[in-house]
Amino acid sequence: MTDATTTTLPRRKRLNLNVLGPLLAMVALIIIGAMLNLSFLSPENLTNVAARSAFIGIIAVGMTFVITAGGIDLSVGAMAAFVAGVMIMVMNALVPVMGAGVPLVLVGMAVALVVGIAAGLLNGVLISKVGIEAFIVTLGTMGIYRSLVTWLADGGTLSLDFALRGVYRPVYYDGILGLSWPIIVFAIVAIIGELAMRHTAFGRHCAAIGANEQVATYSAVKVARVRMATYALLGMLVGLATIMYVPRLGSASGNTGVLWELEAIAAVIIGGTVLKGGFGRVWGTVVGVLILSLIGNILNLASIVSPYLNGAIQGVIVILAVVLQRESKSAK
Amino acid sequence: MKRRDIFKGAALVAGLAVATGAQAQDETYTIGVAIPSATHGFMGGLNFHARDTIERLEATYPNIEFVLATAGDAAKMVNDVEDMVATRGIDALVVLPFESEPLTSPVQAVAEQGIWVTVVDRGLTVEGIEDLYVAGDNSGFGQLAGEYFVDNLDEGDNIVVFRGIPTTIDNERVDAFTAALDGSGINILDMQHGNWNRDDSFTVMQDFLSRFDDIDAVWASDDDMAIGVLAAIEQADRQDEMWVVGGAGMKEIIGRIRDGDPQLPANVSYPPAQISTAIELTALGLVSDTPVSGRFIIGSQLITPENAEQFYFEDSPF
């Protein structure tokens, strides 16, 4: 804080490197992809990649706020599966009453958002009011939501009513101007998230809490309330991601959303947000999500290595992306 | 629970009644059944069939009592098995090992006490422990699917293959499949892991569709993966170009085969009801002189629209 004047210049330089890191990685991946396979740059493939990034992406934007405020949420993947399960069951139950039409789909969407917010609030209350470690709370709720959805599905799969699936399907597959709805929603969430992080009191409060909780308290930041809000916001975005996810295959099972939490956290960190909190970058998270999806896509398109090694390649690239940033940061 | 207690009471009364009479004929037995809990579709079906069979056998044989335990991991399954022996005094154990390695010596200890052991689906790492081994036929599963492709495709046709989670089961199936295709002139464009997961398979199929202009058929090798594959094909609007063969006989898929869906011409069974075979044979061996020791491999069968009805289980979750 006190030596702000002396670090201004180097920080600007450093930021440039730091900012460019993930972007350069993404550009490099796109070039590699295009060289390996011509169909990589086809509009269908690019929209496929963007659309499949949307679920993790929407969640990762919320995760950026949680991590910036010094927290973590391991329950989002299981939460998404649980929200999807509840949503499908409610919608199926209401088909005889409301008929398979647009109003019922809207009810289903409302259910997803409400269940998501409630699940997020539960995490938030346990963490900020009861004062249990975020890691432990969300590890616990992860197990709870995962078993609940398995139990709801009786170990099998919950499937959306067939007639309803036809009505709901366009939400994933259709869109405007060649962009499907998940991409549009992801973009809107990302833009609002970026603005909220940079230009609102909420965003600054998150960074302040993550940087130093005590200082934030003395600066009249309502720490507990802001922290709770980050988890509720993340819960709502999980609900929103589920709204986009359910029309894709029209089903949910104990297998849904496995490891989404780790992908979301990885995307946030690749994007330049600090895992310990105090600094967050929403657009970086978006780049991080796209990098993760591109790796999977390129490996599928090229099949240059044994598919057994796909996970290893993803791991190497994730670590490399973060190492590059740390290098540029420590090179003061 | 209640029903079990009723039978316990009935068994007690029966026991008292025959205490003076011919005792040898009405001896009571306890069979312990230890299986993994219902964490995905196939295990959900297996749990359903296990409960269903136990209910039926309890009605058929009033002198047999069952103890069913489901475990979410190998350590809990070991505890379950030990508890069954220590507190319930089981006469026979039917176990589907969660993992082969950690269950081998606990099950061996059970066998050494003279308790009948039936092992289902996943073998133990030491041979000769179990009295009866019941399993599906993974090689047959792949081979049957491969033969269907050879019979229904021409030389030069292109297919893509979906693999499961990397395991011995997956290797056996895929090896048998590729062996069956040998010399047929059918090209396997690529094989990727869909991990027996709908979402992963959807993504992989999207990428296959961007990459290959000409695909004539897909071996999804599992019905969960087939669901993801079908959704991706529908999105690309290429339903008329290719058909899909899944596997294991999921209810939704079998229903569509029965109704003559041109995209789903066939399926290969790998029945979760193999647990019923194991429990039935074990009970039969206890109450009668029928010899049931050895190996019972349930052959995989080709399911087509003609015979799909007999593979459709209305109440099963799978």
PDB file of N, CA and C in Angstrom, chain B residues 12 48-49 53 60 72-73 79-80 93 134 142 192 259 273-274 292 315:
ATOM      1  N   LEU B  12     -39.323 -68.643  13.178  1.00  0.00           N
ATOM      2  CA  LEU B  12     -39.210 -69.031  14.577  1.00  0.00           C
ATOM      3  C   LEU B  12     -40.328 -69.995  14.948  1.00  0.00           C
ATOM      4  N   PHE B  48     -32.129 -52.967  -8.461  1.00  0.00           N
ATOM      5  CA  PHE B  48     -33.544 -53.262  -8.637  1.00  0.00           C
ATOM      6  C   PHE B  48     -33.780 -54.764  -8.737  1.00  0.00           C
ATOM      7  N   HIS B  49     -32.973 -55.436  -9.588  1.00  0.00           N
ATOM      8  CA  HIS B  49     -33.164 -56.872  -9.783  1.00  0.00           C
ATOM      9  C   HIS B  49     -32.813 -57.663  -8.522  1.00  0.00           C
ATOM     10  N   THR B  53     -35.565 -60.018  -6.789  1.00  0.00           N
ATOM     11  CA  THR B  53     -35.328 -61.459  -6.655  1.00  0.00           C
ATOM     12  C   THR B  53     -35.444 -61.896  -5.201  1.00  0.00           C
ATOM     13  N   THR B  60     -40.979 -67.707  -1.946  1.00  0.00           N
ATOM     14  CA  THR B  60     -40.881 -69.098  -2.397  1.00  0.00           C
ATOM     15  C   THR B  60     -40.326 -70.015  -1.311  1.00  0.00           C
ATOM     16  N   GLY B  72     -21.011 -48.053  -0.955  1.00  0.00           N
ATOM     17  CA  GLY B  72     -20.552 -46.998  -1.855  1.00  0.00           C
ATOM     18  C   GLY B  72     -19.059 -47.072  -2.126  1.00  0.00           C
ATOM     19  N   ASP B  73     -18.326 -47.879  -1.347  1.00  0.00           N
ATOM     20  CA  ASP B  73     -16.900 -48.067  -1.622  1.00  0.00           C
ATOM     21  C   ASP B  73     -16.460 -49.434  -1.114  1.00  0.00           C
ATOM     22  N   ASN B  79     -16.555 -54.270   5.375  1.00  0.00           N
ATOM     23  CA  ASN B  79     -17.236 -54.237   6.672  1.00  0.00           C
ATOM     24  C   ASN B  79     -18.563 -54.985   6.633  1.00  0.00           C
ATOM     25  N   ASP B  80     -19.323 -54.754   5.550  1.00  0.00           N
ATOM     26  CA  ASP B  80     -20.629 -55.408   5.405  1.00  0.00           C
ATOM     27  C   ASP B  80     -20.473 -56.924   5.447  1.00  0.00           C
ATOM     28  N   LEU B  93     -22.805 -66.527   0.770  1.00  0.00           N
ATOM     29  CA  LEU B  93     -22.558 -65.116   0.465  1.00  0.00           C
ATOM     30  C   LEU B  93     -22.594 -64.927  -1.047  1.00  0.00           C
ATOM     31  N   VAL B 134     -20.644 -66.115 -11.417  1.00  0.00           N
ATOM     32  CA  VAL B 134     -21.657 -65.727 -12.394  1.00  0.00           C
ATOM     33  C   VAL B 134     -21.243 -64.396 -13.005  1.00  0.00           C
ATOM     34  N   GLY B 142     -18.574 -57.638 -27.254  1.00  0.00           N
ATOM     35  CA  GLY B 142     -17.915 -56.938 -28.352  1.00  0.00           C
ATOM     36  C   GLY B 142     -18.022 -57.691 -29.662  1.00  0.00           C
ATOM     37  N   GLN B 192     -12.715 -43.018 -29.365  1.00  0.00           N
ATOM     38  CA  GLN B 192     -12.447 -42.098 -28.260  1.00  0.00           C
ATOM     39  C   GLN B 192     -13.235 -42.565 -27.045  1.00  0.00           C
ATOM     40  N   ASP B 259     -39.928 -50.428 -31.165  1.00  0.00           N
ATOM     41  CA  ASP B 259     -40.826 -49.657 -32.019  1.00  0.00           C
ATOM     42  C   ASP B 259     -40.260 -49.428 -33.415  1.00  0.00           C
ATOM     43  N   ALA B 273     -29.532 -58.088 -14.634  1.00  0.00           N
ATOM     44  CA  ALA B 273     -30.264 -59.143 -13.923  1.00  0.00           C
ATOM     45  C   ALA B 273     -29.395 -60.369 -13.661  1.00  0.00           C
ATOM     46  N   GLN B 274     -28.096 -60.315 -14.024  1.00  0.00           N
ATOM     47  CA  GLN B 274     -27.203 -61.448 -13.700  1.00  0.00           C
ATOM     48  C   GLN B 274     -27.131 -61.661 -12.191  1.00  0.00           C
ATOM     49  N   VAL B 292     -24.675 -76.724  -8.199  1.00  0.00           N
ATOM     50  CA  VAL B 292     -24.613 -75.385  -8.798  1.00  0.00           C
ATOM     51  C   VAL B 292     -23.204 -74.796  -8.752  1.00  0.00           C
ATOM     52  N   ASP B 315     -40.646 -51.989 -14.881  1.00  0.00           N
ATOM     53  CA  ASP B 315     -40.461 -51.339 -13.586  1.00  0.00           C
ATOM     54  C   ASP B 315     -39.008 -50.985 -13.283  1.00  0.00           C
TER      55      ASP B 315
END
